[in-house]
XYZ file of C-alpha atoms in Angstrom:
728
model
C 55.248 103.888 109.987
C 56.592 100.452 108.977
C 55.558 100.980 105.359
C 57.457 104.260 105.418
C 60.590 102.499 106.644
C 60.558 99.923 103.857
C 60.760 102.496 101.071
C 64.067 102.795 99.291
C 65.806 106.103 99.869
C 66.230 108.668 97.098
C 69.912 109.104 96.283
C 71.343 112.570 96.887
C 72.329 114.007 93.510
C 75.762 115.430 92.798
C 74.513 118.997 92.299
C 72.325 118.702 95.434
C 75.344 117.850 97.553
C 77.215 120.843 96.118
C 74.252 123.110 96.940
C 74.262 121.888 100.545
C 77.957 122.739 100.880
C 77.613 126.128 99.126
C 74.974 127.133 101.689
C 77.730 127.562 104.304
C 80.890 127.535 102.174
C 80.601 129.624 98.976
C 84.291 128.999 98.200
C 83.842 125.261 97.782
C 86.329 123.339 95.658
C 83.681 121.888 93.345
C 86.189 119.932 91.298
C 87.451 118.001 94.365
C 83.936 117.095 95.531
C 82.801 116.159 92.014
C 85.781 113.891 91.466
C 85.206 112.177 94.818
C 81.505 111.693 94.042
C 82.257 110.108 90.669
C 85.126 108.002 92.088
C 82.940 106.583 94.886
C 80.159 105.776 92.420
C 82.605 104.049 90.088
C 84.460 102.047 92.765
C 81.331 100.733 94.480
C 79.931 99.881 91.050
C 77.145 97.297 91.216
C 77.409 96.675 94.974
C 74.051 96.707 96.761
C 72.995 97.404 100.335
C 70.560 95.290 102.357
C 67.820 97.742 101.340
C 68.399 97.003 97.648
C 69.793 100.502 97.051
C 73.071 100.901 95.123
C 75.856 100.845 97.691
C 77.217 104.254 96.660
C 73.997 105.786 98.013
C 75.414 105.235 101.513
C 78.652 107.275 101.227
C 76.738 109.992 99.382
C 74.227 110.191 102.261
C 77.076 110.233 104.791
C 78.547 113.234 102.966
C 75.125 114.900 103.060
C 74.838 114.316 106.816
C 78.246 115.909 107.321
C 77.021 119.105 105.648
C 74.595 119.479 108.578
C 77.693 119.952 110.740
C 79.111 122.438 108.185
C 82.182 120.270 107.806
C 85.186 121.200 105.703
C 85.839 119.801 102.210
C 88.324 117.160 103.451
C 85.706 115.685 105.783
C 82.974 115.774 103.103
C 85.239 114.023 100.610
C 86.210 111.521 103.317
C 82.509 110.817 103.777
C 82.225 110.034 100.068
C 85.300 107.797 100.089
C 85.170 106.287 103.591
C 84.288 102.747 102.416
C 86.451 102.577 99.298
C 89.584 101.143 100.928
C 87.515 98.696 102.974
C 85.045 97.485 100.322
C 86.663 98.097 96.945
C 90.017 97.719 95.203
C 91.035 101.270 96.129
C 94.278 101.695 98.080
C 95.657 104.310 100.442
C 98.279 105.351 97.906
C 95.693 105.752 95.140
C 93.424 107.883 97.368
C 96.434 109.957 98.411
C 97.488 110.520 94.808
C 93.992 111.465 93.601
C 92.662 113.453 96.571
C 95.648 114.387 98.724
C 97.394 112.927 101.754
C 95.035 114.617 104.240
C 91.950 112.938 102.755
C 93.768 109.600 102.458
C 94.769 109.738 106.131
C 91.205 110.494 107.210
C 89.786 107.702 105.031
C 92.366 105.308 106.458
C 91.390 106.327 110.013
C 87.695 105.717 109.371
C 88.537 102.409 107.695
C 90.399 101.212 110.782
C 87.433 102.093 112.977
C 85.087 100.233 110.631
C 87.261 97.124 110.828
C 86.901 97.159 114.604
C 83.157 96.535 114.314
C 83.429 93.146 112.640
C 83.021 91.075 115.813
C 80.123 90.952 118.250
C 81.873 89.514 121.327
C 81.817 91.826 124.328
C 85.505 91.298 125.131
C 86.350 92.336 121.580
C 84.006 95.304 121.889
C 85.969 96.443 124.942
C 89.255 96.199 123.029
C 87.653 97.982 120.078
C 86.655 100.946 122.216
C 90.259 101.300 123.374
C 91.515 101.388 119.785
C 88.615 103.579 118.711
C 89.318 106.294 121.288
C 93.028 106.166 120.511
C 92.342 106.725 116.803
C 89.854 109.562 117.191
C 92.172 111.419 119.594
C 94.439 112.148 116.617
C 91.825 113.894 114.436
C 88.270 114.601 115.560
C 87.041 114.487 111.965
C 87.573 110.716 112.025
C 84.947 110.497 114.766
C 82.565 112.914 113.055
C 82.675 110.968 109.785
C 82.212 107.740 111.720
C 79.212 109.199 113.573
C 77.638 110.229 110.251
C 78.354 106.744 108.901
C 76.731 105.138 111.944
C 73.741 107.497 111.766
C 72.918 106.548 108.183
C 73.442 102.857 108.965
C 71.015 103.183 111.879
C 68.451 104.894 109.633
C 68.527 101.815 107.389
C 69.036 99.195 110.109
C 65.522 97.782 109.634
C 66.601 96.350 106.259
C 68.989 93.899 107.961
C 67.226 90.537 108.197
C 69.007 88.937 111.181
C 67.471 90.165 114.476
C 70.615 89.354 116.474
C 72.722 91.526 114.149
C 70.263 94.425 114.440
C 70.363 94.051 118.241
C 74.165 94.017 118.323
C 74.491 97.143 116.168
C 71.794 98.947 118.177
C 73.452 98.021 121.494
C 76.859 99.154 120.259
C 75.275 102.421 119.097
C 73.648 103.164 122.443
C 76.690 102.056 124.465
C 79.433 103.791 122.487
C 78.471 106.033 119.569
C 75.558 107.981 121.081
C 77.459 108.717 124.331
C 80.532 109.812 122.364
C 78.379 112.114 120.231
C 76.767 113.503 123.382
C 80.157 113.862 125.048
C 81.516 116.097 122.276
C 78.271 118.059 122.140
C 76.864 116.828 118.827
C 73.413 116.437 120.367
C 71.797 116.565 116.935
C 73.324 113.169 116.140
C 73.225 111.763 119.660
C 69.450 112.150 120.066
C 68.657 110.489 116.748
C 71.136 107.659 117.379
C 69.547 107.013 120.774
C 66.016 106.931 119.377
C 66.943 104.676 116.464
C 68.783 102.240 118.741
C 65.932 102.328 121.269
C 63.467 101.419 118.502
C 65.358 98.174 117.793
C 66.298 97.267 121.369
C 62.844 97.824 122.871
C 60.397 97.977 119.935
C 57.242 97.548 122.039
C 58.229 100.316 124.454
C 59.189 102.589 121.563
C 55.848 102.102 119.814
C 53.915 102.702 123.040
C 55.770 105.952 123.764
C 55.534 107.083 120.126
C 51.767 106.534 120.059
C 51.329 108.371 123.374
C 53.318 111.301 122.036
C 51.143 111.385 118.912
C 48.023 111.515 121.091
C 49.440 114.218 123.354
C 50.636 116.238 120.366
C 47.038 116.663 119.219
C 45.750 117.103 122.763
C 48.157 119.889 123.749
C 48.655 121.597 120.372
C 46.586 124.638 121.339
C 48.139 124.878 124.815
C 51.682 124.958 123.449
C 50.729 127.618 120.897
C 49.245 129.715 123.704
C 52.426 129.470 125.780
C 54.579 130.473 122.798
C 52.311 133.503 122.203
C 52.468 134.542 125.868
C 56.270 134.292 125.997
C 56.603 136.269 122.759
C 54.280 138.982 124.121
C 56.135 139.093 127.428
C 59.497 139.613 125.712
C 58.259 142.049 123.067
C 56.777 144.286 125.775
C 60.330 144.595 127.108
C 61.676 145.431 123.637
C 63.462 142.099 123.296
C 63.781 140.285 119.986
C 63.496 136.522 120.510
C 62.738 133.329 118.650
C 60.444 131.148 120.781
C 59.647 127.549 119.865
C 58.161 124.518 121.526
C 59.979 121.222 121.773
C 58.946 117.675 122.603
C 60.956 115.239 124.704
C 62.312 112.401 122.565
C 61.197 108.771 123.047
C 64.531 107.542 124.430
C 64.715 110.414 126.947
C 61.215 109.550 128.130
C 62.165 105.874 128.365
C 65.211 106.707 130.517
C 63.047 108.739 132.898
C 60.394 106.020 133.055
C 63.074 103.452 133.811
C 65.068 105.556 136.286
C 62.228 107.037 138.319
C 59.708 104.186 137.992
C 56.887 106.556 137.081
C 54.101 106.378 134.508
C 54.064 108.357 131.262
C 51.451 110.780 132.618
C 53.633 111.529 135.667
C 56.497 112.951 133.578
C 56.279 116.720 133.912
C 58.721 117.923 131.259
C 57.605 116.119 128.107
C 56.966 119.530 126.578
C 59.285 122.472 126.845
C 60.147 125.721 125.141
C 63.314 127.245 123.802
C 63.950 130.991 123.809
C 66.720 132.225 121.492
C 67.872 135.805 122.195
C 70.662 137.990 120.829
C 73.085 138.356 123.744
C 74.184 136.613 126.921
C 72.849 139.502 129.010
C 69.427 139.086 127.391
C 69.416 135.419 128.463
C 69.344 136.486 132.111
C 66.877 139.287 131.375
C 64.522 136.810 129.678
C 64.886 134.464 132.648
C 63.874 137.232 135.053
C 60.811 138.062 132.948
C 59.729 134.399 132.810
C 60.129 133.998 136.577
C 58.169 137.191 137.102
C 55.308 135.974 134.930
C 55.159 132.340 136.144
C 56.074 130.559 139.355
C 59.257 128.538 138.889
C 59.840 125.068 140.321
C 62.487 125.156 143.125
C 65.545 123.019 142.445
C 64.924 122.938 138.704
C 67.019 125.973 137.713
C 70.443 125.326 136.148
C 72.902 127.910 134.879
C 75.068 126.329 132.185
C 76.103 129.732 130.854
C 78.168 130.672 133.891
C 79.470 127.101 134.195
C 79.224 125.323 130.783
C 79.139 121.559 130.481
C 82.441 119.925 129.559
C 81.257 119.496 125.957
C 80.813 123.275 125.631
C 77.024 123.319 126.091
C 75.658 126.644 127.393
C 72.069 127.486 128.292
C 69.772 128.524 131.142
C 67.310 125.833 132.222
C 64.270 126.457 134.373
C 60.883 124.847 134.970
C 57.675 126.817 135.490
C 54.107 126.042 136.533
C 51.320 127.519 134.403
C 48.021 128.772 135.796
C 46.450 125.429 134.847
C 49.065 123.572 136.946
C 51.023 122.296 133.943
C 54.831 122.056 134.391
C 56.978 123.220 131.492
C 60.735 123.310 130.996
C 62.217 126.426 129.391
C 65.698 126.734 127.887
C 67.159 130.177 127.206
C 70.259 130.730 125.093
C 71.790 132.815 122.307
C 71.885 131.726 118.677
C 75.578 130.874 119.005
C 74.882 128.779 122.105
C 72.107 127.003 120.235
C 74.500 126.226 117.401
C 76.996 124.735 119.850
C 74.203 122.793 121.569
C 73.371 121.088 118.287
C 76.783 120.826 116.626
C 79.120 120.677 119.634
C 82.717 120.109 118.633
C 81.905 120.818 114.976
C 80.805 124.373 115.767
C 84.327 125.746 116.248
C 86.520 123.215 114.483
C 87.488 124.620 111.112
C 90.380 125.657 108.905
C 92.480 128.620 109.875
C 95.947 129.324 108.524
C 95.883 126.010 106.621
C 95.361 124.053 109.842
C 92.201 122.239 110.856
C 91.506 122.589 114.578
C 89.623 124.374 117.321
C 89.205 128.085 116.552
C 86.851 129.717 119.056
C 84.973 132.914 118.587
C 85.081 135.584 121.252
C 83.460 134.479 124.556
C 83.039 130.904 123.317
C 83.581 128.068 125.814
C 86.565 125.736 125.895
C 87.218 123.215 123.155
C 84.570 120.460 123.503
C 87.154 117.813 122.578
C 88.481 118.361 126.116
C 85.427 116.370 127.208
C 87.211 113.268 125.940
C 90.560 113.917 127.623
C 89.710 111.811 130.687
C 88.763 108.926 128.421
C 92.077 109.297 126.564
C 93.953 109.268 129.891
C 92.325 105.971 130.915
C 94.214 104.341 128.035
C 97.513 105.346 129.632
C 96.762 103.351 132.807
C 96.625 100.044 130.933
C 94.798 97.155 132.562
C 92.052 94.895 131.329
C 90.032 96.053 128.282
C 86.813 95.238 130.180
C 87.864 97.679 132.922
C 88.509 100.330 130.283
C 85.115 99.664 128.687
C 83.262 100.142 131.983
C 85.395 103.115 133.063
C 84.918 104.866 129.714
C 81.158 104.326 129.945
C 81.236 105.799 133.464
C 82.941 108.884 132.049
C 80.361 109.273 129.272
C 77.105 108.727 131.091
C 77.232 110.685 134.365
C 75.653 114.015 135.275
C 78.047 116.581 136.705
C 78.977 118.707 139.696
C 81.410 121.640 139.597
C 84.008 122.016 142.349
C 87.033 124.239 142.939
C 90.631 123.906 144.095
C 91.728 126.247 146.927
C 93.258 128.466 144.197
C 89.915 128.724 142.393
C 90.517 126.349 139.473
C 87.257 124.763 138.316
C 86.799 121.010 137.766
C 83.690 119.263 136.440
C 83.012 115.806 137.910
C 80.173 113.279 137.680
C 77.426 113.579 140.273
C 78.346 111.439 143.288
C 82.102 111.986 142.819
C 84.309 112.041 145.914
C 87.564 113.724 146.903
C 89.422 110.746 145.421
C 87.823 111.422 142.034
C 88.715 115.101 142.405
C 92.356 114.294 143.261
C 92.776 112.156 140.142
C 91.019 114.794 138.029
C 93.603 117.370 139.157
C 96.615 115.092 138.624
C 97.335 111.367 138.735
C 100.219 111.958 141.149
C 97.880 113.708 143.583
C 95.395 110.856 143.383
C 98.132 108.288 144.020
C 99.149 109.990 147.287
C 95.801 111.126 148.741
C 95.243 110.281 152.427
C 92.528 112.776 153.351
C 90.548 115.806 152.227
C 89.032 119.057 153.413
C 85.809 120.304 151.865
C 85.159 123.995 152.484
C 87.860 123.937 155.186
C 86.425 120.968 157.112
C 88.038 117.529 157.353
C 85.664 114.958 155.843
C 85.822 111.217 155.055
C 87.117 110.437 151.578
C 83.792 108.821 150.640
C 81.877 112.111 151.117
C 80.079 113.048 147.837
C 81.029 116.429 146.407
C 78.463 119.150 145.712
C 78.597 121.962 143.198
C 80.465 124.952 144.618
C 82.603 122.950 147.065
C 86.222 123.988 147.581
C 88.297 120.829 147.906
C 91.760 120.614 149.472
C 93.623 117.307 149.133
C 95.807 116.031 151.996
C 98.727 113.981 150.703
C 101.351 111.499 151.871
C 104.878 111.010 150.614
C 104.052 107.347 149.951
C 102.143 106.176 146.887
C 99.597 103.720 148.231
C 96.011 102.829 147.235
C 93.458 103.913 149.858
C 91.855 100.974 151.723
C 88.426 99.921 150.496
C 88.936 102.103 147.445
C 86.051 100.547 145.497
C 83.592 102.635 147.514
C 85.649 105.821 147.262
C 85.739 106.500 143.510
C 83.142 106.562 140.741
C 84.934 108.170 137.790
C 86.596 106.025 135.181
C 89.837 107.993 135.464
C 90.100 107.512 139.247
C 89.159 103.837 139.140
C 91.648 103.017 136.394
C 94.340 105.028 138.213
C 93.707 103.207 141.502
C 93.656 99.812 139.793
C 97.037 100.639 138.302
C 98.337 101.673 141.729
C 96.938 98.501 143.351
C 98.667 96.395 140.699
C 101.960 98.204 141.316
C 101.608 97.972 145.097
C 100.821 94.251 145.086
C 103.542 93.594 142.538
C 106.088 95.305 144.808
C 104.890 93.339 147.855
C 105.072 89.989 146.093
C 108.375 90.859 144.463
C 109.927 91.758 147.844
C 108.621 88.532 149.342
C 109.820 86.520 146.349
C 113.312 87.960 146.613
C 113.581 86.768 150.217
C 112.119 83.376 149.331
C 114.548 82.953 146.440
C 117.568 83.540 148.663
C 116.281 81.218 151.354
C 115.290 78.470 148.903
C 118.712 78.474 147.258
C 120.619 78.450 150.581
C 118.356 75.713 151.935
C 119.150 73.560 148.938
C 122.880 73.987 149.435
C 123.411 76.800 146.933
C 124.935 80.224 147.468
C 122.510 82.881 146.082
C 125.437 85.162 145.233
C 126.844 82.505 142.897
C 123.580 82.015 140.997
C 122.793 84.031 137.876
C 118.994 84.364 137.957
C 119.008 85.678 134.392
C 119.548 82.081 133.292
C 116.454 81.054 135.254
C 114.470 83.952 133.764
C 115.324 82.861 130.244
C 114.506 79.210 130.897
C 111.264 79.946 132.768
C 110.301 82.663 130.233
C 110.158 85.620 132.622
C 110.923 89.083 131.225
C 113.200 90.054 134.113
C 114.307 89.063 137.620
C 111.648 91.265 139.234
C 108.923 89.324 137.415
C 110.530 86.053 138.531
C 110.560 87.245 142.163
C 106.905 88.258 141.844
C 105.947 84.783 140.593
C 107.851 83.218 143.489
C 106.095 85.537 145.953
C 102.679 84.732 144.515
C 103.363 81.004 144.793
C 103.315 80.518 141.014
C 106.916 79.290 141.165
C 108.603 77.071 143.766
C 112.114 77.447 145.103
C 112.961 73.991 143.785
C 111.835 74.897 140.263
C 113.902 78.085 140.507
C 117.019 76.153 141.545
C 116.582 73.564 138.822
C 116.163 76.323 136.202
C 119.154 78.304 137.501
C 121.423 75.237 137.768
C 120.300 72.652 135.215
C 120.735 69.060 136.464
C 120.917 70.170 140.097
C 119.981 67.413 142.598
C 118.198 68.808 145.628
C 120.184 68.352 148.865
C 119.523 69.412 152.457
C 122.069 71.160 154.644
C 123.568 67.771 155.697
C 123.917 66.632 152.127
C 121.118 64.066 152.417
C 118.714 63.735 149.502
C 115.201 64.895 150.380
C 111.994 63.611 148.758
C 108.511 65.045 149.025
C 106.171 62.841 151.031
C 103.414 62.235 148.555
C 101.209 59.367 147.492
C 103.882 58.110 145.098
C 106.645 57.804 147.711
C 104.431 57.325 150.773
C 105.351 53.721 151.538
C 109.037 54.723 151.904
C 108.196 56.720 155.018
C 105.696 54.467 156.834
C 105.903 51.347 158.944
C 103.135 49.058 160.154
C 101.493 45.665 159.740
C 99.648 45.277 156.472
C 102.126 47.327 154.450
C 103.510 45.437 151.485
C 105.544 46.409 148.468
C 103.442 48.000 145.763
C 100.483 48.891 147.967
C 98.920 52.246 147.035
C 99.193 54.903 149.762
C 96.849 57.907 149.908
C 97.597 60.759 152.337
C 94.110 62.187 152.804
C 93.512 65.902 152.294
C 90.812 65.954 154.967
C 93.522 65.969 157.662
C 96.813 66.359 155.727
C 99.067 64.148 157.898
C 102.574 65.394 158.672
C 105.529 63.339 159.894
C 105.477 63.170 163.689
C 101.676 63.114 163.954
C 99.882 59.965 165.145
C 98.376 58.280 162.124
C 96.161 55.331 161.243
C 95.469 53.512 157.974
C 92.139 52.469 156.500
C 92.223 49.508 154.129
C 90.251 50.331 150.977
C 90.669 47.044 149.139
C 92.186 47.338 145.689
C 92.339 51.119 146.074
C 95.062 50.775 148.699
C 95.403 52.426 152.098
C 94.083 55.805 153.221
C 96.293 57.541 155.780
C 94.557 59.786 158.357
C 95.622 61.541 161.551
C 94.278 59.788 164.637
C 91.883 62.686 165.371
C 90.486 63.016 161.826
C 86.699 63.401 161.768
C 86.460 61.076 158.773
C 87.467 58.070 160.943
C 83.989 58.174 162.493
C 82.748 56.601 159.257
C 84.740 53.430 160.037
C 84.033 52.974 163.775
C 81.932 49.873 163.120
C 84.533 48.304 160.774
C 87.577 47.729 162.979
C 88.861 45.055 160.578
C 89.682 47.871 158.120
C 91.971 49.702 160.564
C 95.752 49.384 160.218
C 98.242 50.662 162.820
C 100.743 52.935 161.098
C 103.591 55.179 162.169
C 106.294 57.250 160.575
C 109.760 55.736 160.176
C 113.062 57.495 160.740
C 113.437 58.078 157.007
C 110.362 60.347 157.080
C 111.924 62.569 159.757
C 115.334 62.766 158.072
C 114.600 62.917 154.344
C 110.884 63.665 153.972
C 109.278 66.956 153.095
C 105.514 67.397 153.521
C 103.272 70.396 152.977
C 101.272 72.016 155.780
C 98.811 74.859 155.407
C 98.356 77.846 157.736
C 95.711 80.543 157.700
C 97.102 83.871 158.911
C 94.821 86.714 159.918
C 96.897 89.871 160.029
C 96.674 93.641 159.824
C 96.510 94.950 156.275
C 99.751 96.912 156.505
C 102.551 97.590 154.091
C 105.187 94.844 154.011
C 103.116 92.190 155.773
C 103.823 89.665 152.988
C 107.558 90.248 153.314
C 107.452 89.898 157.125
C 105.629 86.564 156.866
C 108.068 85.304 154.246
C 111.067 86.316 156.340
C 109.812 84.470 159.446
C 109.089 81.291 157.475
C 112.468 81.451 155.741
C 114.307 81.962 159.057
C 112.548 78.854 160.367
C 113.836 76.816 157.408
C 110.386 76.554 155.807
C 109.726 76.830 152.100
C 106.562 78.549 150.846
C 105.079 76.588 147.950
C 101.929 78.685 147.595
C 100.526 81.898 149.059
C 97.079 83.353 148.488
C 95.441 86.495 149.892
C 91.755 86.233 150.822
C 89.144 88.552 152.323
C 91.281 91.652 151.947
C 89.534 94.393 153.922
C 90.412 97.906 154.977
C 92.026 96.757 158.255
C 92.640 93.007 157.982
C 93.650 90.375 155.469
C 93.662 86.543 155.482
C 96.667 84.756 154.003
C 96.608 81.054 153.111
C 100.194 79.771 153.129
C 101.345 76.304 152.016
C 104.729 75.509 153.600
C 107.096 72.648 152.892
C 108.210 71.295 156.311
C 110.037 68.306 157.745
C 107.312 67.322 160.231
C 104.497 68.627 162.448
C 106.937 70.032 165.019
C 108.587 72.032 162.272
C 105.209 73.487 161.285
C 104.397 74.247 164.943
C 107.704 76.107 165.325
C 106.891 78.195 162.254
C 103.377 78.920 163.571
C 104.759 79.964 166.974
C 107.330 82.223 165.335
C 104.657 83.852 163.188
C 102.576 84.629 166.285
C 105.455 86.825 167.464
C 104.748 89.273 164.626
C 102.906 92.348 166.024
C 100.782 92.569 162.868
C 99.519 88.960 163.175
C 96.141 88.497 164.883
C 95.676 84.746 164.530
C 97.525 81.693 163.173
C 95.500 78.564 162.428
C 96.558 75.158 161.092
C 94.304 74.085 158.232
C 93.940 70.383 157.637
C 92.332 70.406 154.184
C 94.462 71.444 151.206
C 91.379 72.540 149.189
């Protein structure tokens, strides 16, 4: 097989490409295709691919692949020209002038997608997928040309010498391109992309599965022929015309089952299956009845995708039977039109009509398969981190589905394992944002209850937009998760902004300023905030102090307390100004230790550390046990009057409170009313019912901090208030 891979490909001739197009489009514009073929050959000139082939062989092969989808002339010509703007001196204007604006726009779209693949970093890949989906949402042909481009590149991937580059391209193919192809129903491309990527990502596993399939193909050749003959006889006896063929499970599909179910190759029961193509939908069900009459079917293995098609438009009946020898076989039953859609997906009904390229269904055809990507498009609207989008989009592309109904009978397809929260966001983002409960088949159920096909789901709503507690366990779809993340961001932003607004007013008044006289727009400009709301949010989150706000709002402002006395933070730099005791001399270094965080008013002791200076601890600090046998190091210290009048120290409290709306604002209000200044606030261990807040507060002394703690305990939502010594 390796020797086969290393052969150079034969270049598709100009007349051969025209013949492929004529097979489904007799009215082909030969002149347009011929000119594009010659132009691509000329522009790529002497460029070579890694295989040694002339570079123009690649766009020609891409055009040939597109004929398998029966694409229109604009898409075929785009396939021929898709690398000219990127890799040659051709320009958009030149392409537009020679081949028309429509072709130029498509080539430009494919070029932009190609440029997104330059980097290998995962964070860039996440951003690329965002841009990719945004681009393809404007014209599906951009995606189809790109899929054909990727398919031919994967067929020649073995010519690339660097293993890490082959791995990156294969991983990107299996993570993005194959799922997108599957999502829009182009299974013909998706299956080959998966197998080619699998071959490079897990070469040993691929070879083992391939060899086992080769062995089984010989072993079961006669058995499969016998089954085909029996099915044909069964249907012909009922005067039904049918095309019956055997099919073999592909290597990547087998690998997924081996990996997911932890079984051996010989334990997989559906490696071989059969496809029955009949003339009408009614005959599909008639053929199913005949098969079930002739062979025993496997319970739980029957799926009706005709009555309820997949979101990509796929329709078929699936069943598994057990032969007289005990062999399990999967059988798919569909019409010729359904089979066409199963292979070509979105390309089956997208064509020109009235000079417009778009979805033009035949009678009784399913909905436009491009709708399968709508949820992925909507994730873009919620913003957020590109990594979140990457994971959410992958969630949308990879899941199996369940089909549930609204009380009015509207049908919604959701991934298996989806909950009422996923359903609410699938119906409408506004419904998801306000969900508080759900009824399934008329019965109240917890929001985390998985939905099952056939369920009727009624959403119970609130007037308040608020993320449900513990939402991570309540949603599995990308659309719901991105919607909830957006709502959480908005909710937290509002909480912090409300708190920051209160803190701003208090901080300014406390420093002798009237908030009504201060134009915060000046502070916004100086501190580089977009607006006052963003400034308040930063203040609420502890990213901005009240002092910094005042200094930005009133440049040159000297901080004063209510009595007009200058206040200085008690820190290691100014520590000696606030202490008295034997052993203190001018210039001695003072270190207020974080292990106990001394506050004015607390009993303190100093430990002489030689040239390093003096460590200041509270008298009950556990660290003092290390110096019990070295009394000569101990220094008696106390706070002077200056510390009580003009000093400001920072104390830390841990607050355990109910996780209710407005709790941040309530805490901020109490602290502000007690003349405290929050310098930092951090939420920890946020659960469904409770939340821990770590609050750093600028206070005059320990009594001041105790007053604040006592006042906080009066809040009904507060469970516990604890003084933390360490500032870590």
